[in-house]
Coordinates of C-alpha atoms in Angstrom, one line a residue:
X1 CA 11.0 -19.4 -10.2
X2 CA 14.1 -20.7 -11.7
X3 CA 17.6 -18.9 -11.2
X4 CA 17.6 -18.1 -15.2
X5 CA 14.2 -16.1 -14.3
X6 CA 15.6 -14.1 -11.4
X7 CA 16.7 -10.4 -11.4
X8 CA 17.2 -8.4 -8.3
X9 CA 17.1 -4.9 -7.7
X10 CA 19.6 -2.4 -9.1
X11 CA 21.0 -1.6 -6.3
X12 CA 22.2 2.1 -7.1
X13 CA 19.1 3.1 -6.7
X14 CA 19.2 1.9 -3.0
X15 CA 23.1 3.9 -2.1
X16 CA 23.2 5.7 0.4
X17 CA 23.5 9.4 -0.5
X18 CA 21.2 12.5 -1.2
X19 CA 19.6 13.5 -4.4
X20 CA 17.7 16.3 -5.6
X21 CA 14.1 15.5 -6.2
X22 CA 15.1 16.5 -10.2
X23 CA 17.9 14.2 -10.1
X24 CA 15.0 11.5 -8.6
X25 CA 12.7 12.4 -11.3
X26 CA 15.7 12.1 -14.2
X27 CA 16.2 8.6 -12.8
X28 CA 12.6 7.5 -13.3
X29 CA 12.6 9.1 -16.3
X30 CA 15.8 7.2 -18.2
X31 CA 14.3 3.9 -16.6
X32 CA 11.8 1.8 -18.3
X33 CA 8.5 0.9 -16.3
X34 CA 8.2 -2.4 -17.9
X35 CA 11.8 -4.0 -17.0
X36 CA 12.5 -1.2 -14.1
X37 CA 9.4 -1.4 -12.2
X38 CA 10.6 -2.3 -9.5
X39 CA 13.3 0.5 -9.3
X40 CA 10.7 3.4 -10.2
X41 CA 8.4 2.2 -7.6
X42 CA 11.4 2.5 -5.2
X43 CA 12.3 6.1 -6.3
X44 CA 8.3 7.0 -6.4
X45 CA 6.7 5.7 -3.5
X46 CA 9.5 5.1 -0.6
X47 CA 12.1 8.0 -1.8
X48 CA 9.7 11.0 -3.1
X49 CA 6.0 10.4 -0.9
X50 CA 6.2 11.2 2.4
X51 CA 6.0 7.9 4.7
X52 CA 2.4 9.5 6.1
X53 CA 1.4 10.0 2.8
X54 CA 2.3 6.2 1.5
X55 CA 0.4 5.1 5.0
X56 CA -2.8 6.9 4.5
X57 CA -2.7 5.8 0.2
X58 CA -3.0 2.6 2.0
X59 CA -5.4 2.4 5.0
X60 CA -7.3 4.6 2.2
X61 CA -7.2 1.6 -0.2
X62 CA -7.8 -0.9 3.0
X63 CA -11.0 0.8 3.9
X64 CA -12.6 0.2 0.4
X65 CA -11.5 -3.5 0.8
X66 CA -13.6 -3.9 3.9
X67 CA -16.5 -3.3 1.7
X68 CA -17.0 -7.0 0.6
X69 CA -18.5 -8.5 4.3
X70 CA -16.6 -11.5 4.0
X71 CA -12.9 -9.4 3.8
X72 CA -13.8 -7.2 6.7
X73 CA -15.8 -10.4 8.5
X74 CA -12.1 -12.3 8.3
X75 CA -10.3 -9.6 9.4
X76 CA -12.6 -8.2 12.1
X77 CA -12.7 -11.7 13.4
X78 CA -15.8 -11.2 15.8
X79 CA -13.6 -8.2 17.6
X80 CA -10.5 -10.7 18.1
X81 CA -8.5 -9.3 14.9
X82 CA -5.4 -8.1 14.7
X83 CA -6.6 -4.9 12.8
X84 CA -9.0 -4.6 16.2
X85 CA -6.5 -5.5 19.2
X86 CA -3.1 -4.8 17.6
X87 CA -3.9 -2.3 15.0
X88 CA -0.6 -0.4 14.9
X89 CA 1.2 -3.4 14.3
X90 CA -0.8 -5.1 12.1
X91 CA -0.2 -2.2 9.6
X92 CA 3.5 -1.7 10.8
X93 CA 3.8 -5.3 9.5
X94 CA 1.6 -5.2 6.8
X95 CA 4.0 -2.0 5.1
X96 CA 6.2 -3.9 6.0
X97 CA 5.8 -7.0 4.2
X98 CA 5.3 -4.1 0.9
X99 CA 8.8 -2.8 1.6
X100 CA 10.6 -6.3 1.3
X101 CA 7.9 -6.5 -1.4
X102 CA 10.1 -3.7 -2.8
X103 CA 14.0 -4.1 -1.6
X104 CA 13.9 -8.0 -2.8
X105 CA 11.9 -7.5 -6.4
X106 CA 9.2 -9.6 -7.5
X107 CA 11.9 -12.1 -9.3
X108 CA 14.0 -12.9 -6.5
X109 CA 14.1 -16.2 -4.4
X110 CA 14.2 -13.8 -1.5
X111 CA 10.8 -12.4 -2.4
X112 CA 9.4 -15.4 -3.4
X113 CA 10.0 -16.5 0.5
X114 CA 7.9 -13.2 1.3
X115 CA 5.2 -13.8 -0.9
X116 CA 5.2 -17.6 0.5
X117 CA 5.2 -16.6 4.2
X118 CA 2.1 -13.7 3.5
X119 CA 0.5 -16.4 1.8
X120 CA 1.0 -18.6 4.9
X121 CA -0.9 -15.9 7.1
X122 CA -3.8 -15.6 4.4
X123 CA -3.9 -19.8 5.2
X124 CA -4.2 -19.4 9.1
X125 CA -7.0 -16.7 9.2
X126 CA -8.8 -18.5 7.5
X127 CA -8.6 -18.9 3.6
X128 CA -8.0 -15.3 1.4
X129 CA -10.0 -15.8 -1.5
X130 CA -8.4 -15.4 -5.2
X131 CA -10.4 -12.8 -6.4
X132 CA -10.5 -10.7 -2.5
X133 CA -6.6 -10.6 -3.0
X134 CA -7.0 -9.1 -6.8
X135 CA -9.4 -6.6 -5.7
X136 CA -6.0 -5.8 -2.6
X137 CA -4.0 -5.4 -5.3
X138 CA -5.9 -3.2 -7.4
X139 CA -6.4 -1.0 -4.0
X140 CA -2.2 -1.4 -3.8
X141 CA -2.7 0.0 -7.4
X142 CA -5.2 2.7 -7.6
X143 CA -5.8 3.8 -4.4
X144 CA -2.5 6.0 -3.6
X145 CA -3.6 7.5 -7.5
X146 CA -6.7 8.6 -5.8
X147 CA -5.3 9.7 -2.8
X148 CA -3.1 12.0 -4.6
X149 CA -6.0 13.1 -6.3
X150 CA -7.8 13.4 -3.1
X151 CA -4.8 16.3 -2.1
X152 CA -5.3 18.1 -5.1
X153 CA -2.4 17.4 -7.1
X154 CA -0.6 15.1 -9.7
X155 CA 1.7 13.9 -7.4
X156 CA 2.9 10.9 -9.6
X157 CA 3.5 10.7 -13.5
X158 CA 2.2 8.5 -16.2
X159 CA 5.6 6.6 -16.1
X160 CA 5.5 6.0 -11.9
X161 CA 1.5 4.7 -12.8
X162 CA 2.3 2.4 -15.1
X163 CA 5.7 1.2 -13.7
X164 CA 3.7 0.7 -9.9
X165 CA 0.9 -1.1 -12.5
X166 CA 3.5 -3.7 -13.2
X167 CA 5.1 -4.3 -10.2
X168 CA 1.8 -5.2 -8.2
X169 CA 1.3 -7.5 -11.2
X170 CA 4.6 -9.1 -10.6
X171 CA 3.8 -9.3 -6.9
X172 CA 0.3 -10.6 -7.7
X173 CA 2.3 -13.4 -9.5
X174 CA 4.7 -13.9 -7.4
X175 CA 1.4 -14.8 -4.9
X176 CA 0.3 -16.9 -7.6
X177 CA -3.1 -15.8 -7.8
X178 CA -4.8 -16.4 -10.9
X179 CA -7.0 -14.4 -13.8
X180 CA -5.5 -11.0 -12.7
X181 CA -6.8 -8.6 -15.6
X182 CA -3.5 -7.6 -17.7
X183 CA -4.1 -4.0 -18.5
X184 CA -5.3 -0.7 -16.3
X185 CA -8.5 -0.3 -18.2
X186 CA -9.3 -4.6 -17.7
X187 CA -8.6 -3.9 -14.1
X188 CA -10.4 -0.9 -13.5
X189 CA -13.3 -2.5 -15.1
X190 CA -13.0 -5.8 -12.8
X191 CA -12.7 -3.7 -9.7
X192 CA -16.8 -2.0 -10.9
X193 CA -17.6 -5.7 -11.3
X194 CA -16.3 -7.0 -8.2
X195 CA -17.7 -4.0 -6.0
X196 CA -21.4 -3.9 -7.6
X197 CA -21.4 -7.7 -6.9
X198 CA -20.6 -7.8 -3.5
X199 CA -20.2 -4.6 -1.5
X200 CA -22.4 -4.0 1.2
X201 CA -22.1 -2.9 4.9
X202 CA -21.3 -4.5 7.6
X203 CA -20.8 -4.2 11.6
X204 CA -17.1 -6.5 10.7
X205 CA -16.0 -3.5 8.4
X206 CA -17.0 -0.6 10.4
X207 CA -15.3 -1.7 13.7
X208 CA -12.3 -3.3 11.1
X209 CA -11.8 0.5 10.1
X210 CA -12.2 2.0 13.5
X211 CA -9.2 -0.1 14.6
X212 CA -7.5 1.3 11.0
X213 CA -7.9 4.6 12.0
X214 CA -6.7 4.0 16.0
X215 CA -3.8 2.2 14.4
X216 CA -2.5 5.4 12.4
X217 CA -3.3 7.2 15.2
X218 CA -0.8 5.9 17.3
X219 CA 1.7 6.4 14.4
X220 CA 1.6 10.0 14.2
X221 CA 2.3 12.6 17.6
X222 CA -0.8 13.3 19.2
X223 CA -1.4 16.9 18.5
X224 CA -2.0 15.6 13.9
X225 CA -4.0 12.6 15.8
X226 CA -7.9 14.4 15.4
X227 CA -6.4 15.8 12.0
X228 CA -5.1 12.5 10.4
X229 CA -8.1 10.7 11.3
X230 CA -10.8 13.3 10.1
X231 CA -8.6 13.2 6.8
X232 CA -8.6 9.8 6.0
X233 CA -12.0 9.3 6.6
X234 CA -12.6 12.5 4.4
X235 CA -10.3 11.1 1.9
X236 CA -12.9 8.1 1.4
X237 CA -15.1 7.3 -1.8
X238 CA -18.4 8.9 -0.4
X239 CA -20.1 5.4 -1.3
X240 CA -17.3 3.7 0.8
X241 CA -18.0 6.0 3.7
X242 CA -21.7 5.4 3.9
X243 CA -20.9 1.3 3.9
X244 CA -18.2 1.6 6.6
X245 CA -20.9 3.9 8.6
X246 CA -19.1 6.9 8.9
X247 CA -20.3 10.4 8.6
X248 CA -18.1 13.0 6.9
X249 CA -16.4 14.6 9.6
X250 CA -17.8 18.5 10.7
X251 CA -13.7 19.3 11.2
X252 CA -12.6 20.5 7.7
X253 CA -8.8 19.8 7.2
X254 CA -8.6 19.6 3.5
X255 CA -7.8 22.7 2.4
X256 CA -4.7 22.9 4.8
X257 CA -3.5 20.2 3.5
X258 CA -4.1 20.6 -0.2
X259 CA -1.9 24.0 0.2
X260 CA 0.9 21.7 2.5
X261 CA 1.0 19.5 -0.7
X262 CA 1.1 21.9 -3.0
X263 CA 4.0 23.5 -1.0
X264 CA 5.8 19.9 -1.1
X265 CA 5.6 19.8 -4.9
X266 CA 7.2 23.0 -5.5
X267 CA 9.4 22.5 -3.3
X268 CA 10.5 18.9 -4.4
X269 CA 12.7 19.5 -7.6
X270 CA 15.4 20.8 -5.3
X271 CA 14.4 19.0 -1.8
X272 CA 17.2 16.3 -1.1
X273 CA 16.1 13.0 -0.7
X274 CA 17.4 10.3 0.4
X275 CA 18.2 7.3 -1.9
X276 CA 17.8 4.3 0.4
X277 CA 14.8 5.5 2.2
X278 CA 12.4 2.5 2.4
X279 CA 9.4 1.5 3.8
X280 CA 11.2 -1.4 5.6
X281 CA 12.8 1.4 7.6
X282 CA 10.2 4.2 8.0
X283 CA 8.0 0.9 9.6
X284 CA 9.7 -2.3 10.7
X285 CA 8.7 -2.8 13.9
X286 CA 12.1 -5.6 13.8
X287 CA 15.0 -3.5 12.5
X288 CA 16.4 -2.9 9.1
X289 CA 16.4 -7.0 8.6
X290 CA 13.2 -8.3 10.2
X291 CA 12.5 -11.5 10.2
X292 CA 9.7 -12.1 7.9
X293 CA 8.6 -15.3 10.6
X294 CA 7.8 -12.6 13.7
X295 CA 6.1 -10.2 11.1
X296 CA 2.1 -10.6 10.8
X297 CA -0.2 -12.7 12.4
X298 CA 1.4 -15.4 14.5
X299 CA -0.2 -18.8 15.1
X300 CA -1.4 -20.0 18.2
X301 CA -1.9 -24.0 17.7
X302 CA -5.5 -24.7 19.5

């Protein structure tokens, strides 16, 4: 990336001060979801969506990863995983990673240095393939649209779609990955492809997403633990639940949430929000300015 090529955040979009969720929603509006993504995705997934909600978008999207034996096999590493023995912090770190994603752009130097140390991991666990890392990306992509979905409600606009569209693009090059489909339709159709050719179950991905679930577990108090698991496993693709070996659960908690949600989206137009909430603080484990080196999966030299 040369410096003519770089652009960094704007950063009034980060001050610290309350807005009304109309005044959010005029922001994304006036911005452009090409040239601002990065700025809408701000405003429309670390200032408006709960940080629970963001969370479960994503062990939802992880959990349809795991389909493809050789992801969950390289994550499950016969039982000695991170995602199996540290689970809460190997998705601390992991939204973690997103957020600088986020507060550095995808056309900074500084990102650049994230995308090269998440890179780094992918090398030490043994070698992320191309297309597994597209089909993460389209997860990053789609999967907090269906989880929305899931809750019964259109929680974000065409705009915030396409806008979150572009920036995982602009991560995805910033990763330098190569052959990432260029439009929604391309990439929804390479997702089919990539699923029919090599989903299938797998002990690796059903103990992979038994140490998802313990993970957000221990993120949440206690008395929402039984709910918050029952949910995200209810959330799932019904196809995705039967390769991950889980039953729908008997508990039904879907209804009381889809009314919760429907609640939060009245009420959002005039909730204040917070303008430099991030995901970097709802889940650094490391303080507002972690060190991207501690973050992840460390190295032990045999």
């Amino acid at each position: 990336m040369s410096l003519t090529e770089a652009r960094y955040p704007l950063t009034r979009y980060w001050e610290s001060r309350r807005v009304s969720g109309a005044e959010v929603h005029r922001m994304i509006d006036a911005l452009d979801p090409v040239e601002d993504d990065v700025e809408i995705t701000h405003l429309s997934m670390e200032v408006l969506t709960p940080p629970l909600f963001a969370y479960m978008g994503y062990a939802s999207g992880f959990a349809r990863t795991l389909g493809n034996p050789a992801t969950a096999d390289r994550t499950w590493r016969n039982g000695t995983g991170d995602q199996i023995l540290k689970s809460a912090q190997r998705d601390l770190d992991t939204l973690t990673f997103f957020g600088e994603f986020i507060r550095r752009g995808h056309r900074s130097p500084e990102a650049q240095a994230v995308f090269n140390r998440v890179q780094q991991i992918h090398g030490q666990i043994g070698r992320v393939s191309n297309e597994g890392q597209i089909h993460v990306l389209g997860m990053l992509i789609f999967d907090q649209e269906r989880f929305a979905r899931y809750l019964g409600h259109r929680w974000f606009s065409d705009r915030e779609n396409e806008a979150r569209f572009n920036f995982w693009l602009g991560v995805g090059n910033g990763m330098r990955l190569r052959d990432m489909p260029q439009t929604r339709e391309d990439f929804l159709a390479w997702i089919d492809d990539y699923e029919e050719r090599l989903f299938e179950p797998s002990v690796a991905a059903t103990e992979t997403f038994e140490g998802q679930l313990n993970g957000i577990s221990a993120y949440v108090p206690a008395p929402m633990r039984r709910m918050v698991r029952d949910m995200l496993i209810d959330s799932l693709d019904p196809r995705v639940r039967e390769l991950l070996g889980f039953d729908k659960p008997s508990l039904v908690v879907t209804p009381i949430v889809k009314v919760g949600t429907k609640t939060l989206m009245a009420a959002r137009p005039v909730t204040r929000y917070r303008l430099d909430r991030t995901w970097v603080g709802n889940f650094s484990r490391f303080g507002e300015d972690p060190s991207i080196a501690k973050m992840g999966y460390q190295h032990k030299p045999h």
